[in-house]
């Protein structure tokens, strides 16, 4: 980084408060510090540096959490650059299934989920002298849990030396000051550059959001906001005004489908403009950004793209709210905010997890506009009226109050928190959500039914795996002798499910692609189809070519491969722990034996696919038994738990063979998607005998 850029950093508003921050951190009587400052003032990148350079570390580390992977990775890279160090050296990051760290690392950016996993191994987080919980206003479930854990460490004097810094853009600090029983609040005033905010005009026709949300037509709504985004983008790029001729555009949309739709529309427009307005020299590149996009593709948004003359090409980034907080993307001059996001909500009585498009909160609107004005002045176009804005909620409902707590509960129990309903969270989840989680975990065998919901040995093993308990139980079961033959298949399937969407299917080529992929398809199972693809990929020497030929996402499969290796590593740990308990056995010998076992498995397995596939299905049922649905005529399936009538998702292989559903009678599904209808995604047909076999086995 050049000297001028480094000097610029010292002009960030946060530096006016540098001494104040240092004094508070060094004050023996203060354990919890709350820092609030406008977006872009320098909290996330500078506070860890200020601490590192001015406060004593006592051989410990500074840990900064982020709710999202992309932020943890990109910000740690930025800070390394500012400090002129290589990433993974002094400054590192750790996110699920990926880390860059070394013995020298002192400043560690992590996702909040990763820090919770560290608590399972070391409840006191003794590696860290300073823990910074960043972007707390986002109220991710993991950040809420970490607030609770850190409060417990400090208030109950388990870690007298720990300093907790909680940071956020805009929020009412009172709630947090009360929760942590602290008066120590630092408000950073000022931002570096102004952002002009525009709303659309008041007009009855302009109201997208009807206050009574059951009235609006879902599809009508979607096509309207996509249309508005398209028009707004076109107005900027076709404008003759000098100030609109340069600068990248960041558009916020609810989901991947919206992004892909708008991307296609924009590319068509590009052609149209070329043909109809040949005089206009318009060059732009559309970059999608959503959670399940492979991380190498996500990182593209940070790099400049040059044309053949070496000039920057204008970027139009279409993003979900994963870019809403934390990120600084260079050269964003325009933010376009659709005003919607996809909200996850769990209904325990029906056992359904829904993802619904809803209006954002005022706080989200502010965060979205804060993605510009970071390096120079910016503009934010809000595609909703001022009146609609006034009707937005102040904040988005905290995740902990609305999502499935199965995973979280298992983690809390393995950290050592026992009575989940009595934990001192900043906002308590509904009681029935914990009860539902207890129920699920008992039926998975992770908790003891009799003994006060104590975590079982199996539950402890499950918590070693950084994945949902549904999958960890399947993997642990696959270690049993009866599944030896299909062990590799099971790990393959679960690894692919943990990665991103491996299919790449542009709308225009749908038919050709379907023909190409026929060879992989198992007509009664999406899971087995995934297994077939992964197997081919694994054995293929020219992986890139293989993916290109079959329109598969190379990066996603590469990631599945990495996850596959890591899962094998975790399973090895589980096996070793089993032996450690048995003191008489020589551990070293045993480890070698395990290695032989895990490596040797590749050569096992019969050629009889029928038998193998049956075994695979049986092993999958051990985790998916709450996700069983029964055929109920007319291509509908009804869930056993919750009794919900659902259709098969159009991406499933089962769609092509509707007769099979009736023939088998049952299926297991990976997830339920709820839009205006309910769909089951990633399904495998099973027979009533298989369901009965599972039930009778489990009764024993
Ligand atoms: P905050 O956390 O307060 O929102 P950050 O610490 O993330 O702010 O960033 C502070 C400022 O540092 C940004 O406004 C921007 O000017 C600069 N900055 C941060 N990251 C980058 C980056 N990757 N590239 C260029 N400038 C950056
Ligand atoms: Mg920040």
mmCIF file of C-alpha atoms and ligand atoms in Angstrom, residues 1 8-9 12-14 36-48 66 74-75 77-79 81-82 109 134-135 167-169 188 190-193 302 325-331 367 370-376, ligand 1:
data_model
loop_
_atom_site.group_PDB
_atom_site.id
_atom_site.type_symbol
_atom_site.label_atom_id
_atom_site.label_comp_id
_atom_site.label_asym_id
_atom_site.label_seq_id
_atom_site.Cartn_x
_atom_site.Cartn_y
_atom_site.Cartn_z
ATOM 1 C CA UNK A 1 0.000 0.000 0.000
ATOM 2 C CA UNK A 8 -5.431 8.651 4.422
ATOM 3 C CA UNK A 9 -6.220 5.993 6.994
ATOM 4 C CA UNK A 12 -10.554 8.236 9.454
ATOM 5 C CA UNK A 13 -12.909 9.638 12.134
ATOM 6 C CA UNK A 14 -11.963 6.899 14.587
ATOM 7 C CA UNK A 36 -20.842 2.939 18.146
ATOM 8 C CA UNK A 37 -19.903 4.790 15.012
ATOM 9 C CA UNK A 38 -21.220 5.566 11.581
ATOM 10 C CA UNK A 39 -20.509 3.142 8.767
ATOM 11 C CA UNK A 40 -17.080 3.721 7.335
ATOM 12 C CA UNK A 41 -15.602 5.550 10.321
ATOM 13 C CA UNK A 42 -12.974 2.852 10.828
ATOM 14 C CA UNK A 43 -14.228 0.494 13.537
ATOM 15 C CA UNK A 44 -13.702 -2.886 11.956
ATOM 16 C CA UNK A 45 -10.332 -2.275 10.370
ATOM 17 C CA UNK A 46 -8.739 0.119 12.883
ATOM 18 C CA UNK A 47 -9.809 -0.879 16.408
ATOM 19 C CA UNK A 48 -7.873 -4.180 16.376
ATOM 20 C CA UNK A 66 -17.984 -11.040 11.831
ATOM 21 C CA UNK A 74 -11.837 -9.606 2.932
ATOM 22 C CA UNK A 75 -11.294 -7.411 5.991
ATOM 23 C CA UNK A 77 -6.821 -9.185 3.906
ATOM 24 C CA UNK A 78 -7.313 -5.435 3.939
ATOM 25 C CA UNK A 79 -5.773 -5.044 7.403
ATOM 26 C CA UNK A 81 -2.254 -4.937 3.476
ATOM 27 C CA UNK A 82 -2.445 -1.831 5.674
ATOM 28 C CA UNK A 109 -10.787 -12.294 12.217
ATOM 29 C CA UNK A 134 -18.512 -6.615 15.607
ATOM 30 C CA UNK A 135 -21.733 -5.705 13.795
ATOM 31 C CA UNK A 167 -19.108 -2.614 18.083
ATOM 32 C CA UNK A 168 -21.926 -1.550 15.893
ATOM 33 C CA UNK A 169 -22.974 1.039 13.402
ATOM 34 C CA UNK A 188 -17.635 8.013 17.153
ATOM 35 C CA UNK A 190 -18.599 11.792 11.762
ATOM 36 C CA UNK A 191 -18.076 9.975 8.560
ATOM 37 C CA UNK A 192 -15.614 10.700 5.880
ATOM 38 C CA UNK A 193 -17.829 11.221 2.873
ATOM 39 C CA UNK A 302 -13.228 -6.731 -4.825
ATOM 40 C CA UNK A 325 -22.657 -4.743 6.602
ATOM 41 C CA UNK A 326 -18.909 -4.585 7.115
ATOM 42 C CA UNK A 327 -17.683 -4.620 3.532
ATOM 43 C CA UNK A 328 -15.824 -1.884 1.738
ATOM 44 C CA UNK A 329 -16.017 -2.566 -1.970
ATOM 45 C CA UNK A 330 -13.781 -0.155 -3.835
ATOM 46 C CA UNK A 331 -15.302 2.381 -6.170
ATOM 47 C CA UNK A 367 -26.461 -0.180 6.388
ATOM 48 C CA UNK A 370 -23.439 2.852 4.042
ATOM 49 C CA UNK A 371 -21.787 0.629 1.433
ATOM 50 C CA UNK A 372 -21.044 3.780 -0.532
ATOM 51 C CA UNK A 373 -19.434 6.999 0.616
ATOM 52 C CA UNK A 374 -16.540 5.037 2.000
ATOM 53 C CA UNK A 375 -13.756 6.346 -0.195
ATOM 54 C CA UNK A 376 -15.558 9.243 -1.870
HETATM 55 P P1 LIG B 1 -16.536 0.617 9.752
HETATM 56 O O1 LIG B 1 -16.289 -0.725 10.368
HETATM 57 O O2 LIG B 1 -16.535 1.715 10.768
HETATM 58 O O3 LIG B 1 -17.757 0.644 8.917
HETATM 59 P P2 LIG B 1 -14.087 0.033 8.277
HETATM 60 O O4 LIG B 1 -13.070 -0.078 9.362
HETATM 61 O O5 LIG B 1 -14.551 -1.228 7.681
HETATM 62 O O6 LIG B 1 -15.298 0.934 8.778
HETATM 63 O O7 LIG B 1 -13.488 0.906 7.098
HETATM 64 C C1 LIG B 1 -13.065 2.222 7.304
HETATM 65 C C2 LIG B 1 -12.644 2.890 6.014
HETATM 66 O O8 LIG B 1 -11.442 2.284 5.551
HETATM 67 C C3 LIG B 1 -13.616 2.764 4.851
HETATM 68 O O9 LIG B 1 -14.581 3.766 4.879
HETATM 69 C C4 LIG B 1 -12.693 2.921 3.668
HETATM 70 O O10 LIG B 1 -12.442 4.279 3.437
HETATM 71 C C5 LIG B 1 -11.418 2.268 4.141
HETATM 72 N N1 LIG B 1 -11.333 0.861 3.697
HETATM 73 C C6 LIG B 1 -11.632 -0.239 4.425
HETATM 74 N N2 LIG B 1 -11.466 -1.366 3.713
HETATM 75 C C7 LIG B 1 -11.065 -0.979 2.504
HETATM 76 C C8 LIG B 1 -10.732 -1.656 1.293
HETATM 77 N N3 LIG B 1 -10.766 -2.992 1.194
HETATM 78 N N4 LIG B 1 -10.359 -0.908 0.243
HETATM 79 C C9 LIG B 1 -10.313 0.434 0.313
HETATM 80 N N5 LIG B 1 -10.623 1.135 1.411
HETATM 81 C C10 LIG B 1 -10.990 0.462 2.492
#
